[in-house]
Coordinates of C-alpha atoms in Angstrom, one line a residue:
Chain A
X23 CA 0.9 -31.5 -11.4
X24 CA -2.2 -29.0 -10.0
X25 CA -4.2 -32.3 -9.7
X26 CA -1.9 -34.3 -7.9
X27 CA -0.7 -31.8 -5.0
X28 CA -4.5 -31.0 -4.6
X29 CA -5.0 -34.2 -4.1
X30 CA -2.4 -34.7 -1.4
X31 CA -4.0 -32.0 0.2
X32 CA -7.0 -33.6 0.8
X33 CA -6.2 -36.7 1.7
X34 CA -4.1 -35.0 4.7
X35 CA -7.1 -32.8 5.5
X36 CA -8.9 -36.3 6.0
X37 CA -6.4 -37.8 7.7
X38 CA -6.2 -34.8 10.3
X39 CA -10.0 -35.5 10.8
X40 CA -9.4 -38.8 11.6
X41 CA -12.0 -40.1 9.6
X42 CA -12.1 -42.2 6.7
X43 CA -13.7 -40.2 3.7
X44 CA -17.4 -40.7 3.3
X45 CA -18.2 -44.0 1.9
X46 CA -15.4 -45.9 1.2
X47 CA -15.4 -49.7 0.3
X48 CA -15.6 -51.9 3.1
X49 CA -12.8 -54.1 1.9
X50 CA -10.1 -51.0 2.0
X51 CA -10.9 -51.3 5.8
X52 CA -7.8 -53.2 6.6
X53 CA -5.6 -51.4 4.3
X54 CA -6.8 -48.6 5.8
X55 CA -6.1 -49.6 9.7
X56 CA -2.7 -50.6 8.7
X57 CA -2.2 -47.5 6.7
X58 CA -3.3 -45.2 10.0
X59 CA -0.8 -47.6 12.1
X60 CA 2.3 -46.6 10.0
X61 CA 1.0 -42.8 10.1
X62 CA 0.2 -43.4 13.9
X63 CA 3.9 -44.9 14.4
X64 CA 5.3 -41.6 12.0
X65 CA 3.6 -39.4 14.9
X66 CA 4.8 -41.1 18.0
X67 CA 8.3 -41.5 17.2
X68 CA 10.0 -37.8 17.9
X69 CA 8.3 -37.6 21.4
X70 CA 9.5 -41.5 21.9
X71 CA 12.9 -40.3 21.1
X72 CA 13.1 -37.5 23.4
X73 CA 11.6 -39.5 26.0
X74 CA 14.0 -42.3 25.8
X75 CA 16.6 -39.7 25.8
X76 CA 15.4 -38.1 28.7
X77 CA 15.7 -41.1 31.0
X78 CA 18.7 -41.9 29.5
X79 CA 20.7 -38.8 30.4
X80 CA 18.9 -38.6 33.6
X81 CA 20.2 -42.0 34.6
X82 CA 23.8 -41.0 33.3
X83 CA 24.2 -37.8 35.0
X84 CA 22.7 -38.7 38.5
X85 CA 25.3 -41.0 38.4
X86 CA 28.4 -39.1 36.7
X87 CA 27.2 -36.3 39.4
X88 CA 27.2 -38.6 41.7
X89 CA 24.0 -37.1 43.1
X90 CA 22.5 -38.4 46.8
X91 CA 19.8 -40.6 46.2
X92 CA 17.6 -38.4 49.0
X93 CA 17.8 -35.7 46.1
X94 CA 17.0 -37.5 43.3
X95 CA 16.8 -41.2 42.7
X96 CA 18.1 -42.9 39.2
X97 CA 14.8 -44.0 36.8
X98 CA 16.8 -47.1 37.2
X99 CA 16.1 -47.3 41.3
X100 CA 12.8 -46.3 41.4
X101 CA 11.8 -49.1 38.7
X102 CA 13.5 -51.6 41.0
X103 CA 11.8 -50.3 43.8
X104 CA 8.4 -50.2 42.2
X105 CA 9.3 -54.0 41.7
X106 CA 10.2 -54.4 45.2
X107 CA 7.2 -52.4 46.5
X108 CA 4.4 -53.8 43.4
X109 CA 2.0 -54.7 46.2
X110 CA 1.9 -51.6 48.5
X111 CA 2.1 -50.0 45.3
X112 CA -0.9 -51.4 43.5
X113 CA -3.0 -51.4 46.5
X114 CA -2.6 -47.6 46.8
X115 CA -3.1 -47.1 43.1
X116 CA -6.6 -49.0 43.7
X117 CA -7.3 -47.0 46.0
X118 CA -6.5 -43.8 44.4
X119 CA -8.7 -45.2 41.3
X120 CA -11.4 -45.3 43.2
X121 CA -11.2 -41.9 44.9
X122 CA -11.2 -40.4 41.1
X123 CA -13.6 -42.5 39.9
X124 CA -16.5 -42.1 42.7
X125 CA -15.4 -38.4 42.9
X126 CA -15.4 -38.0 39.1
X127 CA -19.0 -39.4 38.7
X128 CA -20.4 -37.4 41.7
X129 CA -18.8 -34.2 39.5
X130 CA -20.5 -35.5 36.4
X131 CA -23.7 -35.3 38.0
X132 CA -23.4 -32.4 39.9
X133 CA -21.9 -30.7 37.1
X134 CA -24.5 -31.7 35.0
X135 CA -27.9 -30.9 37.1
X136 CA -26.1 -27.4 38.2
X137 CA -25.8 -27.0 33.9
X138 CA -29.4 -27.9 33.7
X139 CA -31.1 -26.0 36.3
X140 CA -28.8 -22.9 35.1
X141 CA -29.9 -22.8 31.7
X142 CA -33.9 -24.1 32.3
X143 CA -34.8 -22.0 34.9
X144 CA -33.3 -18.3 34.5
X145 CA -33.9 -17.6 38.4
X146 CA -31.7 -20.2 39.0
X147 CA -28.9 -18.8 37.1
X148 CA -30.1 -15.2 38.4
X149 CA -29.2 -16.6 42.2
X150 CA -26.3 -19.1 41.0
X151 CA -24.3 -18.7 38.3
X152 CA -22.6 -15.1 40.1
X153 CA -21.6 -17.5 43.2
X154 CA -20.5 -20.3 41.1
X155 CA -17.7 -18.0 39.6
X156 CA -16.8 -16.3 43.0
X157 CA -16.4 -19.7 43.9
X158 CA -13.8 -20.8 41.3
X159 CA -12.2 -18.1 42.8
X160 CA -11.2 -19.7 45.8
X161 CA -8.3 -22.2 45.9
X162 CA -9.6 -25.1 46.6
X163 CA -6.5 -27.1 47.5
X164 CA -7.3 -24.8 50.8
X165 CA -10.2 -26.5 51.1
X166 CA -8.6 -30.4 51.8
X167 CA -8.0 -29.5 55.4
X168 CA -11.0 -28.4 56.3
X169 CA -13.2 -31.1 54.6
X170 CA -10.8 -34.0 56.4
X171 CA -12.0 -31.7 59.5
X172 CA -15.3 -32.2 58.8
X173 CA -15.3 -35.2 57.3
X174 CA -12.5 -37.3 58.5
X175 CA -9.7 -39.7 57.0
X176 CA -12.1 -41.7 55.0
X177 CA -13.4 -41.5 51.1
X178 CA -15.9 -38.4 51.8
X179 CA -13.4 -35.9 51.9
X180 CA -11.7 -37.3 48.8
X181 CA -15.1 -37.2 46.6
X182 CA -16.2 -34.0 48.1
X183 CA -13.0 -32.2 47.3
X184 CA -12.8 -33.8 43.8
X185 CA -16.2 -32.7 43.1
X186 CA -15.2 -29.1 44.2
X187 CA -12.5 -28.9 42.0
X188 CA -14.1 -30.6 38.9
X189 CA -17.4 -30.2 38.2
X190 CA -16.9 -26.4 37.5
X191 CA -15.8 -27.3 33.7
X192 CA -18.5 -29.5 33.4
X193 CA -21.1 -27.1 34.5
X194 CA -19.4 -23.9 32.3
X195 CA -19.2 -26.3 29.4
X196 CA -22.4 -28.1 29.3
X197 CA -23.9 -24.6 30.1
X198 CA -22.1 -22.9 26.8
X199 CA -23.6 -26.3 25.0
X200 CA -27.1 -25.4 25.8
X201 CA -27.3 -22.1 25.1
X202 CA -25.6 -22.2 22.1
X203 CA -28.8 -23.0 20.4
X204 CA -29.5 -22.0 16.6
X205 CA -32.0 -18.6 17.0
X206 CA -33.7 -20.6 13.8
X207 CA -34.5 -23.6 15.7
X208 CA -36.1 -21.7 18.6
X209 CA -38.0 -19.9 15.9
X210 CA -39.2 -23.4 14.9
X211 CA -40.3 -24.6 18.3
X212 CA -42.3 -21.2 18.9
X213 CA -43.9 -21.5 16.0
X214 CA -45.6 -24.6 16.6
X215 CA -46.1 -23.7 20.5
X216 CA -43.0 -25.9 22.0
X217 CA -43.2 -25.3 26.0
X218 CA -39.3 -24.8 27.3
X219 CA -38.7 -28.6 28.1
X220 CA -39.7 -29.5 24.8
X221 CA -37.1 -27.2 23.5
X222 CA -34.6 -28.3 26.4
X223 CA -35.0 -32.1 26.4
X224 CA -35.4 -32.5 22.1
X225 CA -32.9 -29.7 20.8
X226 CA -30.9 -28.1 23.8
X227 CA -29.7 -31.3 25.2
X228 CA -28.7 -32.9 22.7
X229 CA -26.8 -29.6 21.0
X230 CA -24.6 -29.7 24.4
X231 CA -23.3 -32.8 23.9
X232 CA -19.8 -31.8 22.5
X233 CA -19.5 -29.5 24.7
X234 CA -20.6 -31.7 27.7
X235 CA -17.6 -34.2 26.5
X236 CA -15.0 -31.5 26.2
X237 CA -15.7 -30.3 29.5
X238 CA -15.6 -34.3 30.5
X239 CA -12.2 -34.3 29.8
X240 CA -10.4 -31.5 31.6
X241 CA -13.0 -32.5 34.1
X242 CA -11.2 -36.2 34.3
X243 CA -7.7 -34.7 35.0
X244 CA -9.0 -32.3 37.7
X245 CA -10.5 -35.2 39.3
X246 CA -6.9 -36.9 39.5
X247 CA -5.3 -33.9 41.3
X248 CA -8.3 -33.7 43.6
X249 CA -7.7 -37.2 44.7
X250 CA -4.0 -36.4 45.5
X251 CA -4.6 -33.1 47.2
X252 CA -7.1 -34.9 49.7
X253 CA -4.6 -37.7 50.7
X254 CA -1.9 -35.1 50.8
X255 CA -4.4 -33.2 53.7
X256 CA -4.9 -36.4 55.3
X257 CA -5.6 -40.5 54.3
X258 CA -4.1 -43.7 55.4
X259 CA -3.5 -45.3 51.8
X260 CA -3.4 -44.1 48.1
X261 CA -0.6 -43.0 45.8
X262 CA -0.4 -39.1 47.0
X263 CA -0.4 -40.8 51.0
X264 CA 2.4 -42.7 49.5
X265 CA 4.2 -39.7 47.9
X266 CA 4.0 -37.4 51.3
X267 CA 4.8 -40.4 53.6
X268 CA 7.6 -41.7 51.6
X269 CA 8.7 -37.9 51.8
X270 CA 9.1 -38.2 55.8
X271 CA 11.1 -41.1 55.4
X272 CA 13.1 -39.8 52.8
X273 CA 12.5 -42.3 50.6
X274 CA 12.4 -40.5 47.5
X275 CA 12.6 -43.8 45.1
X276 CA 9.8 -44.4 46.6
X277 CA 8.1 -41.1 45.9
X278 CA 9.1 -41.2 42.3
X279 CA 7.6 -44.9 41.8
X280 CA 4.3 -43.0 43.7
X281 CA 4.3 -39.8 41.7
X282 CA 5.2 -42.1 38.2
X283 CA 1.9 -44.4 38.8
X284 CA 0.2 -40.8 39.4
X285 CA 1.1 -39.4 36.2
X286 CA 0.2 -43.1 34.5
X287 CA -3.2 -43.1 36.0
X288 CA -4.3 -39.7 35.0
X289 CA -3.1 -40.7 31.4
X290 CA -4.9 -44.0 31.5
X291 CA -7.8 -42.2 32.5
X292 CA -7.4 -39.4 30.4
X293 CA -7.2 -41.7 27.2
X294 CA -9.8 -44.0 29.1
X295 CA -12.3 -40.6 28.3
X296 CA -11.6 -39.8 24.6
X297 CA -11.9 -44.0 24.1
X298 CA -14.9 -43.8 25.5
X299 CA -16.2 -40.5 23.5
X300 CA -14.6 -42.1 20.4
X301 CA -16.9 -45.3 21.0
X302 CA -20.2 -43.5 21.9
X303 CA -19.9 -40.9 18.7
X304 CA -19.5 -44.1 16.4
X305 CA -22.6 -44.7 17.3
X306 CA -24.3 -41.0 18.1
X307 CA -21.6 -39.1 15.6
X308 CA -23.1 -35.7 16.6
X309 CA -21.4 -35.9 19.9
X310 CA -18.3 -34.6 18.3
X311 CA -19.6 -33.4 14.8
X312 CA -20.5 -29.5 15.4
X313 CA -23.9 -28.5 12.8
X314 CA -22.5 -28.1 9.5
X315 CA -25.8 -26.0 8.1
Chain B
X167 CA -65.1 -25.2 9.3
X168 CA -64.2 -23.2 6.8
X169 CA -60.7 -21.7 7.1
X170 CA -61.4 -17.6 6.5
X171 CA -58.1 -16.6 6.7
X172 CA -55.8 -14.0 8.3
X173 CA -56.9 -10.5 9.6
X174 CA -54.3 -8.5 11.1
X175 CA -55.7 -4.7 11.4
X176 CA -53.6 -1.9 13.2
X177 CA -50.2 -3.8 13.9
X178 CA -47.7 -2.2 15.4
X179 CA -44.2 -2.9 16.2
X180 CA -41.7 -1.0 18.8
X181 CA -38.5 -2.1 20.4
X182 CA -37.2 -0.3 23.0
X183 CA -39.3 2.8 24.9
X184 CA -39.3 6.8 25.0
X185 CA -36.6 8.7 23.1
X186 CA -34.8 5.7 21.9
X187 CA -38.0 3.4 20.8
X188 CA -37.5 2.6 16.9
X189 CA -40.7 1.7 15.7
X190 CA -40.5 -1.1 12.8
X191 CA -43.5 -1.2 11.6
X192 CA -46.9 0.9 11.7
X193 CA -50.1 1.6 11.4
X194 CA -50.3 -2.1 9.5
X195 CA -53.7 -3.4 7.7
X196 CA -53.7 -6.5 6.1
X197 CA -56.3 -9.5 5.2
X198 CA -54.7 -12.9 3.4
X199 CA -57.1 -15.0 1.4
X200 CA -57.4 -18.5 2.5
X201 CA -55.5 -21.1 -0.4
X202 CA -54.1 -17.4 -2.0
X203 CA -50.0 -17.0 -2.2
X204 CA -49.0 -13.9 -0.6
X205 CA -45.4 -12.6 -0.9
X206 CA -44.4 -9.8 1.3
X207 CA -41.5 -7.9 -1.2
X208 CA -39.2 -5.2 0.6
X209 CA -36.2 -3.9 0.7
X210 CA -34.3 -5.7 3.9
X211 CA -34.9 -3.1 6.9
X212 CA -38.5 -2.7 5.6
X213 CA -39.9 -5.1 8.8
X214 CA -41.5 -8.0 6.6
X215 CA -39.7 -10.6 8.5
X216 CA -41.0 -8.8 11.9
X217 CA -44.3 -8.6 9.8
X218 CA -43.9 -12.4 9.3
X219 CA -43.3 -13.5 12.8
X220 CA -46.0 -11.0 14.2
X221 CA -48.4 -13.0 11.5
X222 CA -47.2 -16.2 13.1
X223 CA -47.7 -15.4 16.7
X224 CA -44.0 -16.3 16.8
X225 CA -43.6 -12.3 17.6
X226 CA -46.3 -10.1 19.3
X227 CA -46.9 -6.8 18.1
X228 CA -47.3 -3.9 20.4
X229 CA -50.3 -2.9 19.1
X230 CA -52.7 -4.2 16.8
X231 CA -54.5 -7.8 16.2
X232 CA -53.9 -10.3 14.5
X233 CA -56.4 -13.3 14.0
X234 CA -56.1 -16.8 11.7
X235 CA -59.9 -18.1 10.8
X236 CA -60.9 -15.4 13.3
X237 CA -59.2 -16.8 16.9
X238 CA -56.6 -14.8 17.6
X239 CA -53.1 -15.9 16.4
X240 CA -51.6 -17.1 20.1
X241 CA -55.0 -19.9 19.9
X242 CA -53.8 -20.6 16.3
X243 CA -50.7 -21.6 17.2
X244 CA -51.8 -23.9 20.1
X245 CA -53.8 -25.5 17.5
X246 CA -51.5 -25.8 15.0
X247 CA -52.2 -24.2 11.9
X248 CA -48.4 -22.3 11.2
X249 CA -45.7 -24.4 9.4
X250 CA -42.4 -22.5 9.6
X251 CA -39.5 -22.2 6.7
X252 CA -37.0 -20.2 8.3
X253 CA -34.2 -18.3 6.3
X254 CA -31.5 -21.3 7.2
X255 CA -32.8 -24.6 7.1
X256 CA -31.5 -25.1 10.7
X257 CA -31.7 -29.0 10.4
X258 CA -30.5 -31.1 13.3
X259 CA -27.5 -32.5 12.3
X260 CA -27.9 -36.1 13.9
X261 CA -30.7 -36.7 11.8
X262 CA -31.4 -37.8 8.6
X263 CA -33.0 -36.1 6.2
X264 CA -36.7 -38.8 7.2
X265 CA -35.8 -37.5 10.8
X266 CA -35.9 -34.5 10.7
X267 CA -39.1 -34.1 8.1
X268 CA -40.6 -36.1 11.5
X269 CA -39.5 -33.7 13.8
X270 CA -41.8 -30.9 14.1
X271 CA -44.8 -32.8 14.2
X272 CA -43.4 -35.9 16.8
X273 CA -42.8 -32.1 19.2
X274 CA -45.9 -30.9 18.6
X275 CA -48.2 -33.6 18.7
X276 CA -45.8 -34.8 21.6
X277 CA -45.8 -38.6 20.0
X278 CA -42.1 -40.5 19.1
X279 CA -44.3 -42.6 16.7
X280 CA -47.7 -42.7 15.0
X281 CA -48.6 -43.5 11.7
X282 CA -50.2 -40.7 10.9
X283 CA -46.1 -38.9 11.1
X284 CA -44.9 -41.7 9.4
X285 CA -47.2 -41.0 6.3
X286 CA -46.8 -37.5 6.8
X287 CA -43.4 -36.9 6.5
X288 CA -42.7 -39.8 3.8
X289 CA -45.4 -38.0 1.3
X290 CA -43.7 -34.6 2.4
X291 CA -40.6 -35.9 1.3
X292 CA -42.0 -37.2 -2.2
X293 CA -43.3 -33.5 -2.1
X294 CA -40.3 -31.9 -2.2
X295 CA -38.6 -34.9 -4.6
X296 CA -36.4 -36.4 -1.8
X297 CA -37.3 -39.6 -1.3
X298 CA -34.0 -41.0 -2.8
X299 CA -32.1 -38.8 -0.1
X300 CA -34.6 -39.7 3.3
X301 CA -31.8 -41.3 4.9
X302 CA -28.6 -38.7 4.2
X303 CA -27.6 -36.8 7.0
X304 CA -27.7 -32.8 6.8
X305 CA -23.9 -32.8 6.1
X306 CA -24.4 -35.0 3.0
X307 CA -27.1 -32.7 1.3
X308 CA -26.8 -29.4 -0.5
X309 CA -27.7 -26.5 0.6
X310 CA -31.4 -26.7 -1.9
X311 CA -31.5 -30.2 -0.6
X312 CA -31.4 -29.2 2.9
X313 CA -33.7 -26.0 2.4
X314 CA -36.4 -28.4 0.7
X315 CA -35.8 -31.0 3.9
X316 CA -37.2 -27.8 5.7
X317 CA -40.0 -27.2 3.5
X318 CA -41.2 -31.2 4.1
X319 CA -41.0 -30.5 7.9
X320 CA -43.3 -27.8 8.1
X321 CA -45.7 -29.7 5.1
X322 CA -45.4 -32.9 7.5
X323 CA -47.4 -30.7 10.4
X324 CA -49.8 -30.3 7.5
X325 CA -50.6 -26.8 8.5
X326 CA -53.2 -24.2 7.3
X327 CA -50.7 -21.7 6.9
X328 CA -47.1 -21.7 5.6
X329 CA -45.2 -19.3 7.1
X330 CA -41.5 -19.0 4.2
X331 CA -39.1 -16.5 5.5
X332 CA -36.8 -15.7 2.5
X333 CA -36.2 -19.7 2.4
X334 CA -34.3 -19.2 -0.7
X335 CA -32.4 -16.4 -0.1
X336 CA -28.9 -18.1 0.3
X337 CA -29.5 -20.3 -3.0
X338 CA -27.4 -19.6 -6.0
X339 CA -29.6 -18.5 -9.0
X340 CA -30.5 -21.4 -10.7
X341 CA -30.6 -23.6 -7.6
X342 CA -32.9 -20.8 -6.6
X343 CA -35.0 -20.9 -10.1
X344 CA -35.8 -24.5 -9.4
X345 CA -37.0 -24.6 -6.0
X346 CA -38.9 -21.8 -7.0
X347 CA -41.1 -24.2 -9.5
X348 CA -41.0 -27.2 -7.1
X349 CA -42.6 -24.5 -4.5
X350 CA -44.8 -23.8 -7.1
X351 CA -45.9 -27.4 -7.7
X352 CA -46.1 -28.2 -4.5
X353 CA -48.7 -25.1 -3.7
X354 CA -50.8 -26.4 -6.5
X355 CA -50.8 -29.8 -4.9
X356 CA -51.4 -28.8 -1.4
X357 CA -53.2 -25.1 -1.6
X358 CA -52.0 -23.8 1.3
X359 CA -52.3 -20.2 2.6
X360 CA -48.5 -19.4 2.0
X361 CA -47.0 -16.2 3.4
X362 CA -43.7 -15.6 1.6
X363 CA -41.5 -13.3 2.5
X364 CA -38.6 -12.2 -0.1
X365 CA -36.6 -9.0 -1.4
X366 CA -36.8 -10.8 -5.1
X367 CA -39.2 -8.8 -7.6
X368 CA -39.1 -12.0 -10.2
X369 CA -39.8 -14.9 -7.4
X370 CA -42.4 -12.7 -6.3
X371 CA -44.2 -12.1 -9.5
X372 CA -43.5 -16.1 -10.2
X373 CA -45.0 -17.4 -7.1
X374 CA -47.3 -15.6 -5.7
X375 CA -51.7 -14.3 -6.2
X376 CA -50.8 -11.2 -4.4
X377 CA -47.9 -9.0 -3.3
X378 CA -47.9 -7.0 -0.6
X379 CA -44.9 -4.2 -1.4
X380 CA -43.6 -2.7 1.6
X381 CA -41.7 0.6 2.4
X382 CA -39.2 1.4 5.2
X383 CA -39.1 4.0 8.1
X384 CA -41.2 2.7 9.8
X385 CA -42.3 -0.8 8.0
X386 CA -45.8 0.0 6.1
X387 CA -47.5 -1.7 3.3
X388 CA -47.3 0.7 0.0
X389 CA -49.0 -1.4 -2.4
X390 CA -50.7 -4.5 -2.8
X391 CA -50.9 -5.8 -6.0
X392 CA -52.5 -9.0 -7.7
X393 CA -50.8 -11.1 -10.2
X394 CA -53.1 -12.4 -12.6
X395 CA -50.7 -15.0 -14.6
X396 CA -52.2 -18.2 -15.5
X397 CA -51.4 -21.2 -13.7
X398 CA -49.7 -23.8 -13.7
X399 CA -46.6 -21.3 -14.4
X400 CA -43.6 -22.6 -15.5
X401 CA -40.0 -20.4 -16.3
X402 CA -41.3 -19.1 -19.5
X403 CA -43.8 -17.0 -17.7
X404 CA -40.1 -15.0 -17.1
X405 CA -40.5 -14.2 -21.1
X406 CA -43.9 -12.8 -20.9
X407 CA -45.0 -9.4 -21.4
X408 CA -47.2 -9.1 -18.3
X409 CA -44.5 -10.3 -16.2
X410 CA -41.9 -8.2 -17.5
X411 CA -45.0 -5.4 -16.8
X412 CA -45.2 -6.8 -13.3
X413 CA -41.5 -6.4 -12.6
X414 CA -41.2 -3.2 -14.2
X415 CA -43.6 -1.5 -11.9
X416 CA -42.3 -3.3 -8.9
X417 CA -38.9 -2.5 -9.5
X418 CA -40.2 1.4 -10.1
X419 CA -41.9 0.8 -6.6
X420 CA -39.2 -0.2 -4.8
X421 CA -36.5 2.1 -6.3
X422 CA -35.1 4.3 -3.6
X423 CA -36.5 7.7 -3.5
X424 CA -33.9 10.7 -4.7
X425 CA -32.4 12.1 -1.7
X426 CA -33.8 15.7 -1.5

């Protein structure tokens, strides 16, 4: 009786891990994939339901209201008109895609060298690191209209306000990674005579790694509401233009389609992210494995 | 040439300055034989960790000198003569148990590869009797397995000096009991200077040529005291008189003085 609800136990603690326990036969694999499938399905279906509900009454009552489509348009219009509109559509979402994508990689980078120079040189993080946080203390959706002043309608603005807004939890987190070195391990690299890029390239860097990724994430979403913010300020094409021009025309089917392939894309994104963290600690596990010892 | 040793002759340790300076330790005289076993046995407070780390050059004292095979300690450690065995075996957790044996000596001899670390930390390993395990990861070892995974990494650097900072201090007892033998098989293999720090009378006694007993406020050396057990030793040396004589007077040593 003991035995058995003990044993329950830990196979749910595994299963919330999301890792198969250490060493199991390679021909359970399948059994296995189909078993996290039907636990996979057991998870999804509540927020399914509510979502399915959701559109369902909001179709209903629009209509039972009897609601002006200017107001609020049926889940059943604006799918038609994202039909109707698939190309103009599309092209903006490319276009959107690539604002967050090009923007998002600049914040990876300057997130990351700002992280390093912070944490190798303590000068750096001396003259830095108290203008880094007055700076997060600006709202930077301010900012869109003055960088489309300065830098026009084109993709600068976009990356340069997407950078502003994202590459502060990359820094903070990567920064936190770094630091949170074991006192042991430096103790170990003095005592053999390590200079401080030793310590920073062979244990420091690779320590951050979780952290960088964590940081990577919220840094991914920030990135998708910097693209929108900078084509509110000013763009000729992309899905937030699309959202604020279909708002002159009153168009708001139109707007919902817009703001719908938004949401999509920062999901797709989003998951795009953890796939590609999930892939990468496969092979390098201590990307998402903290020290154990 | 031949290795002479450590000298360290008036160190002294203060943190902080003026009213509020706390001195840890004081007025400190010491000389360790080359190929002896010296345990440093305190009560915790007592500054023989500090002591440790000042011996190292991974600390400098604010007075005082220390010098390995007479350089002083900051050229020793340039040159590579300290093997650390801190208190947790601070492994890195992406490596295997092969890797990080490696690790110390691919940093300080600033070479990925070589066969010379290749041989090194493979017969390191076999040292500590974890060959079977070279390719586990720190998560899949226990917590003696991952301590002796430290010990091979500071063998691998084949230092002069072993530097063991109360290595075993988070072992159970009899996990404790056998790493104490292995260390001592491993010391008659390799006779290195070994500089072990611990607040255990009977892993003293067991391991070491000479003890150096300390005393708090501020950190001094009280005693020094030579073992004379004949080696190899093995557990029953517990049973023997002379250790239990040993023990007896250490423990008398160490007992805290009646508050007047």
């Amino acid at each position: 009786m003991t035995n058995d609800s003990t044993g329950t136990l830990i196979r749910k603690t595994s299963d919330r891990l999301g890792r198969p326990p250490a060493g199991h036969p390679a021909g359970a694999v399948n059994r296995e994939s189909v078993r996290k499938f039907k636990s996979w399905l057991v998870r999804i279906w509540p927020s399914a339901a509510v979502f399915v509900a959701v559109v369902l009454i909001w179709e209903i009552s629009v209509g039972v209201l009897n609601l002006s489509s200017f107001v609020i348009a049926k889940p059943s219009e604006f799918m038609q008109e994202m039909w109707i509109s698939r190309e103009m559509l599309l092209d903006a979402t490319w276009v959107t895609t690539e604002e967050i994508l090009q923007g998002f990689l600049f914040s990876i980078v300057v997130g990351m060298v700002l992280a390093l120079a912070l944490a190798r040189f303590h000068w750096v993080e001396r003259a830095l690191y108290p203008l880094i946080v007055l700076f997060q203390v600006v709202p930077k959706v301010a900012l869109a209209p003055i960088f489309i002043l300065w830098f026009g309608y084109g993709l600068a603005p976009k990356i340069i306000l997407i950078v502003v807004i994202a590459f502060f939890p990359i820094t903070l987190n990567m920064l936190v990674g770094l630091k949170a070195i074991d006192k042991e391990l430096l103790l170990l690299m003095r005592s053999i005579g390590a200079t401080r890029n030793q310590v920073l390239t062979q244990i420091q860097i690779p320590t951050s790694l979780p952290y960088l990724f964590a940081g990577l994430r919220i840094a991914i979403t920030l990135a998708v509401i910097g693209a929108v913010v900078a084509e509110f300020a000013g763009a000729q094409n992309g899905l937030g233009y699309l959202i604020q021009f279909a708002s002159t025309q009153l168009d708001t089917p139109l707007m919902f389609a817009a703001l719908i392939l938004v949401s999509l894309l920062g999901l797709v994104l989003y998951y795009a992210m953890s796939l590609a963290e999930y892939l990468l600690a496969r092979k390098y596990p201590h990307i998402t494995l903290q020290a154990t010892n | 040439m031949e290795f002479e040793g450590i000298k360290a002759e008036g160190v002294e340790k203060r943190y902080g300055s003026g009213a509020s300076a706390v001195t840890v330790l004081e007025g400190l005289d010491l000389e360790i034989q080359p190929h002896s076993f010296v345990s440093l046995l305190g009560p915790s407070g007592c500054g023989k960790s500090t002591l440790l780390k000042i011996l190292g050059g991974i600390e400098s004292a604010s007075a005082g000198d220390v010098t390995v095979n007479g350089v002083p300690v900051g050229e020793a450690v340039r040159r590579r003569q300290f093997g650390l065995v801190p208190q947790k075996a601070a492994l890195l957790p992406w490596k295997t148990a092969l890797e990080n044996a490696r690790m110390l000596r691919q940093i300080a001899t600033r070479r990925k590869r070589g066969a010379d670390i290749e041989e090194a930390a493979a017969k390191a390993l076999e040292m500590v009797g974890l060959t079977e395990a070279a390719h586990k990861l720190p998560h899949e070892l226990s917590g003696g397995m991952a301590q002796r995974v430290s010990i091979a990494r500071a063998l691998a650097l084949d230092p002069q000096i072993l530097l063991m900072d109360e290595p075993f201090g988070a072992l159970d007892a009899i996990t404790r009991d056998e790493m104490n033998l292995r260390l001592a098989d491993v010391w008659a293999e390799t006779r290195k200077t070994v500089v072990f720090v611990t607040h255990s009378i009977p892993e003293a006694v067991f391991l070491s040529d000479v003890i150096h007993v300390m005393g708090t406020k501020p950190g001094r050396i009280v005693e020094t005291l030579e073992i004379d057990l004949p080696r190899p030793r093995t557990l029953e040396v517990f049973d023997t008189p002379t250790f239990q004589e040993y023990a007896a007077h250490l423990r008398h040593q160490l007992e805290p003085k009646a508050v007047a």
